[in-house]
Short mmCIF file of C-alpha atoms and ligand atoms in Angstrom, two decimals:
data_model
loop_
_atom_site.label_atom_id
_atom_site.label_comp_id
_atom_site.label_asym_id
_atom_site.label_seq_id
_atom_site.Cartn_x
_atom_site.Cartn_y
_atom_site.Cartn_z
CA MET O 1 -8.10 28.08 18.31
CA LYS O 2 -6.97 24.61 17.36
CA GLN O 3 -9.32 23.16 19.96
CA GLN O 4 -12.11 25.30 18.53
CA LEU O 5 -11.62 23.70 15.11
CA VAL O 6 -11.63 20.21 16.63
CA ASN O 7 -14.81 21.04 18.56
CA TYR O 8 -16.44 22.30 15.39
CA LEU O 9 -15.53 19.10 13.50
CA LYS O 10 -16.95 17.03 16.36
CA LYS O 11 -20.15 19.03 16.50
CA LYS O 12 -20.64 18.59 12.76
CA ASP O 13 -20.07 14.83 13.11
CA TYR O 14 -16.99 14.87 10.89
CA LEU O 15 -14.96 13.60 13.84
CA ASN O 16 -16.36 10.79 15.98
CA ILE O 17 -13.57 8.31 16.65
CA ASN O 18 -11.55 9.05 19.78
CA LYS O 19 -8.07 8.23 18.50
CA ILE O 20 -8.69 10.36 15.41
CA ILE O 21 -9.90 13.28 17.57
CA LYS O 22 -6.67 12.94 19.58
CA ALA O 23 -4.55 13.02 16.42
CA PHE O 24 -6.36 16.16 15.22
CA THR O 25 -5.78 17.82 18.57
CA LYS O 26 -2.10 16.94 18.53
CA VAL O 27 -1.04 17.73 14.96
CA ASP O 28 -0.82 21.47 14.26
CA ARG O 29 -2.14 22.26 10.78
CA ALA O 30 -0.25 25.58 10.76
CA LYS O 31 3.07 23.69 10.55
CA PHE O 32 2.05 22.31 7.18
CA LEU O 33 1.07 25.62 5.62
CA PRO O 34 3.14 28.25 3.82
CA GLU O 35 3.79 31.61 5.49
CA LYS O 36 1.06 33.31 3.48
CA GLN O 37 -1.67 30.96 4.69
CA GLN O 38 -0.79 30.95 8.39
CA ALA O 39 -3.68 33.22 9.41
CA GLU O 40 -6.20 30.74 8.00
CA SER O 41 -4.64 27.62 9.49
CA TYR O 42 -7.63 26.74 11.65
CA GLU O 43 -10.39 27.55 9.22
CA ASP O 44 -12.32 24.72 7.68
CA LYS O 45 -11.28 25.29 4.09
CA PRO O 46 -8.73 24.00 1.58
CA LEU O 47 -5.69 26.26 1.12
CA PRO O 48 -3.02 26.64 -1.57
CA ILE O 49 0.38 25.05 -0.86
CA GLY O 50 2.08 26.03 -4.14
CA HIS O 51 2.48 24.20 -7.47
CA ASP O 52 -1.29 24.52 -8.04
CA GLN O 53 -1.88 22.09 -5.20
CA THR O 54 -3.97 22.38 -2.06
CA ILE O 55 -4.12 21.05 1.45
CA SER O 56 -7.62 19.62 1.93
CA ALA O 57 -10.13 21.26 4.25
CA PRO O 58 -9.93 19.84 7.80
CA HIS O 59 -13.42 18.29 7.54
CA MET O 60 -12.31 16.39 4.40
CA VAL O 61 -9.20 15.08 6.18
CA ALA O 62 -11.46 14.06 9.08
CA VAL O 63 -14.01 12.29 6.87
CA MET O 64 -11.36 10.42 4.86
CA THR O 65 -9.42 9.40 7.97
CA GLU O 66 -12.58 8.03 9.61
CA LEU O 67 -13.58 6.13 6.45
CA LEU O 68 -10.16 4.47 6.49
CA GLU O 69 -10.93 2.92 9.92
CA PRO O 70 -7.26 3.23 10.95
CA LYS O 71 -5.93 0.65 13.41
CA LYS O 72 -2.65 0.65 15.30
CA SER O 73 -1.29 -2.35 13.38
CA ASP O 74 -2.06 -0.82 9.96
CA LYS O 75 0.40 -0.10 7.17
CA VAL O 76 -1.10 2.72 5.12
CA LEU O 77 -0.21 4.00 1.65
CA GLU O 78 -1.07 7.61 0.83
CA LEU O 79 -1.06 8.83 -2.75
CA GLY O 80 -0.42 12.59 -2.84
CA THR O 81 1.68 13.75 0.14
CA GLY O 82 1.09 17.44 -0.64
CA SER O 83 1.69 19.37 2.59
CA GLY O 84 2.23 16.19 4.64
CA TYR O 85 -0.66 16.99 7.00
CA GLN O 86 -2.79 13.93 6.24
CA ALA O 87 0.27 11.68 6.59
CA ALA O 88 1.04 13.18 10.02
CA ILE O 89 -2.55 12.63 11.22
CA LEU O 90 -2.38 8.98 10.13
CA ALA O 91 1.06 8.44 11.65
CA GLU O 92 -0.35 9.39 15.08
CA ILE O 93 -2.70 6.42 14.82
CA VAL O 94 -1.11 3.64 12.75
CA ASP O 95 2.22 1.79 12.76
CA GLU O 96 3.45 2.77 9.32
CA VAL O 97 2.64 5.36 6.68
CA ILE O 98 4.17 5.34 3.20
CA THR O 99 3.29 8.51 1.29
CA ILE O 100 4.04 9.30 -2.35
CA GLU O 101 4.42 12.69 -4.03
CA ARG O 102 5.17 13.46 -7.68
CA VAL O 103 6.25 17.12 -7.27
CA GLU O 104 9.86 17.17 -6.11
CA GLN O 105 9.66 20.41 -4.15
CA LEU O 106 6.54 19.32 -2.25
CA TYR O 107 8.24 16.00 -1.57
CA ARG O 108 11.30 17.77 -0.14
CA GLU O 109 9.31 20.19 1.98
CA SER O 110 7.01 17.58 3.46
CA LYS O 111 9.90 15.21 4.06
CA LYS O 112 11.52 17.92 6.16
CA LYS O 113 8.33 18.64 8.08
CA LEU O 114 7.76 14.95 8.76
CA LYS O 115 11.34 14.10 9.74
CA ASN O 116 10.45 13.53 13.41
CA TYR O 117 7.99 10.82 12.46
CA GLU O 118 9.98 7.60 12.38
CA ASN O 119 6.94 5.75 11.05
CA ILE O 120 6.50 7.83 7.88
CA GLU O 121 8.34 7.17 4.65
CA VAL O 122 8.02 9.93 2.03
CA VAL O 123 8.63 8.74 -1.52
CA PHE O 124 9.26 10.88 -4.63
CA GLU O 125 7.44 8.95 -7.34
CA ASP O 126 4.47 8.92 -9.66
CA GLY O 127 2.11 6.94 -7.46
CA ARG O 128 -0.43 5.95 -10.10
CA GLN O 129 0.52 2.30 -9.77
CA GLY O 130 0.82 2.51 -5.98
CA TYR O 131 4.11 1.45 -4.43
CA SER O 132 4.52 -2.31 -4.61
CA GLU O 133 8.01 -2.13 -3.03
CA ARG O 134 6.36 -1.78 0.39
CA GLY O 135 2.98 -3.42 -0.26
CA PRO O 136 0.56 -4.96 0.35
CA TYR O 137 -1.18 -2.37 2.53
CA ASP O 138 -4.00 -2.55 5.04
CA LYS O 139 -5.32 0.77 3.80
CA ILE O 140 -4.78 3.07 0.81
CA ILE O 141 -5.82 6.73 0.84
CA ILE O 142 -5.78 8.72 -2.40
CA THR O 143 -5.86 12.49 -1.96
CA CYS O 144 -6.09 13.50 -5.62
CA ALA O 145 -8.91 12.69 -8.04
CA ILE O 146 -8.28 9.42 -9.87
CA LYS O 147 -10.20 8.02 -12.86
CA GLU O 148 -10.35 4.46 -11.59
CA ILE O 149 -8.81 2.14 -9.07
CA ASN O 150 -6.46 0.16 -11.29
CA ASP O 151 -5.44 -3.45 -10.80
CA SER O 152 -2.07 -2.71 -9.24
CA LEU O 153 -3.69 -0.54 -6.53
CA LYS O 154 -6.24 -3.30 -5.96
CA LYS O 155 -3.52 -5.92 -5.73
CA GLN O 156 -1.63 -3.86 -3.16
CA THR O 157 -4.66 -3.87 -0.85
CA LYS O 158 -4.81 -6.72 1.66
CA GLU O 159 -7.97 -8.76 2.02
CA GLY O 160 -10.17 -6.92 4.51
CA GLY O 161 -8.34 -3.76 3.54
CA ILE O 162 -9.85 -0.40 2.57
CA ILE O 163 -9.23 2.15 -0.19
CA VAL O 164 -10.61 5.68 0.22
CA ALA O 165 -10.47 7.76 -2.95
CA PRO O 166 -12.18 10.56 -4.89
CA LEU O 167 -13.14 9.20 -8.31
CA ASP O 168 -13.10 11.62 -11.20
CA LYS O 169 -16.12 11.06 -13.45
CA GLY O 170 -15.77 14.08 -15.71
CA ARG O 171 -17.84 16.96 -14.34
CA VAL O 172 -18.19 15.54 -10.86
CA GLN O 173 -16.00 13.77 -8.38
CA THR O 174 -17.35 11.34 -5.84
CA LEU O 175 -15.66 10.10 -2.70
CA TYR O 176 -15.71 6.32 -2.38
CA LYS O 177 -14.82 3.75 0.19
CA PHE O 178 -13.78 0.39 -1.27
CA LYS O 179 -13.54 -2.57 1.03
CA ARG O 180 -11.72 -5.66 -0.17
CA GLU O 181 -13.85 -8.70 0.66
CA LYS O 182 -13.13 -12.31 -0.34
CA SER O 183 -15.54 -11.87 -3.24
CA GLY O 184 -14.05 -8.57 -4.49
CA PHE O 185 -14.28 -4.86 -3.71
CA GLN O 186 -17.43 -3.49 -2.05
CA LYS O 187 -17.94 0.11 -3.13
CA THR O 188 -19.79 2.76 -1.09
CA SER O 189 -20.39 6.31 -2.28
CA LYS O 190 -19.75 9.08 0.22
CA GLY O 191 -20.94 12.08 -1.75
CA GLN O 192 -19.52 14.71 -4.06
CA VAL O 193 -16.11 16.25 -3.42
CA ARG O 194 -13.49 18.48 -5.08
CA PHE O 195 -9.86 17.41 -5.35
CA VAL O 196 -6.95 18.38 -7.54
CA PRO O 197 -6.49 15.83 -10.34
CA LEU O 198 -3.97 13.02 -10.30
CA LYS O 199 -1.20 13.79 -12.78
CA HIS O 200 1.20 11.61 -14.70
CA GLY O 201 4.96 11.47 -14.27
CA LYS O 202 7.33 13.18 -11.86
CA GLU O 203 7.85 16.94 -11.73
CA LYS O 204 11.47 17.76 -10.97
CA GLU O 205 12.80 20.96 -9.47
CA SER O 206 14.20 23.24 -12.12
N1 LIG A 1 -2.84 14.82 1.35
C1 LIG A 1 -2.40 16.17 1.04
C2 LIG A 1 -3.27 16.85 0.01
C3 LIG A 1 -2.62 16.72 -1.27
S1 LIG A 1 -3.19 17.53 -2.70
C4 LIG A 1 -2.26 17.03 2.28
O1 LIG A 1 -2.53 16.54 3.38
O2 LIG A 1 -1.83 18.16 2.14
C5 LIG A 1 -2.84 16.22 -3.83
C6 LIG A 1 -1.38 15.90 -4.04
O3 LIG A 1 -1.31 14.79 -4.93
C7 LIG A 1 -0.57 17.03 -4.68
O4 LIG A 1 0.52 17.35 -3.87
C8 LIG A 1 -0.14 16.42 -6.02
O5 LIG A 1 1.14 16.86 -6.45
C9 LIG A 1 -0.14 14.94 -5.71
N2 LIG A 1 -0.22 14.05 -6.87
C10 LIG A 1 -0.95 14.21 -8.02
N3 LIG A 1 -0.74 13.19 -8.86
C11 LIG A 1 0.14 12.34 -8.25
C12 LIG A 1 0.76 11.11 -8.64
N4 LIG A 1 0.54 10.53 -9.83
N5 LIG A 1 1.62 10.53 -7.76
C13 LIG A 1 1.87 11.10 -6.56
N6 LIG A 1 1.33 12.26 -6.15
C14 LIG A 1 0.46 12.89 -6.98
#
């Protein structure tokens, strides 16, 4: 079944890069889903993971991962750990993944699920300003809808680096790839998407 999903993503051209196909084949999406969603693990749709949050549809994870052009030597920052699935996919490909989550319970759960990955650091923080403690990064992936790429996120991106993010423009959200060139950020639109919004502050367990 897992292979069937990978084959589907390849056929639809969502997956083209070999090392990313390998990561998708290796990482089991079911492990990142709550009990109730297990039956739908290998369907190409977003699913609830609690706290009004969702794990993205597999094709969206594929598209964003490919846009990020991940390389072995990369240090990647992810904003919005959620289930931890995207972080695990990236950690199969790159040297280091730092992933930030603002909801304490999601942070705890994903930290547990990702404990065998020595190259992932899960951080419980509001990631709006990125995470300068570990920056600058080769790549930044934002998996919640953000109003704009602020200066501190820009500063934490190395020259030649890439940011992939859904920008929230009111009624619609658009996925963008930003590449940091010497002259500034080159922005390319990758079409309309739907993500949960970025929120402010940390949400502690009660
Ligand atoms: N990448 C995730 C999908 C996450 S959904 C996956 O693979 O499952 C978006 C996540 O962003 C949610 O878990 C939400 O709590 C988190 N989030 C929203 N605003 C945030 C912020 N300011 N800082 C860190 N995480 C945030």
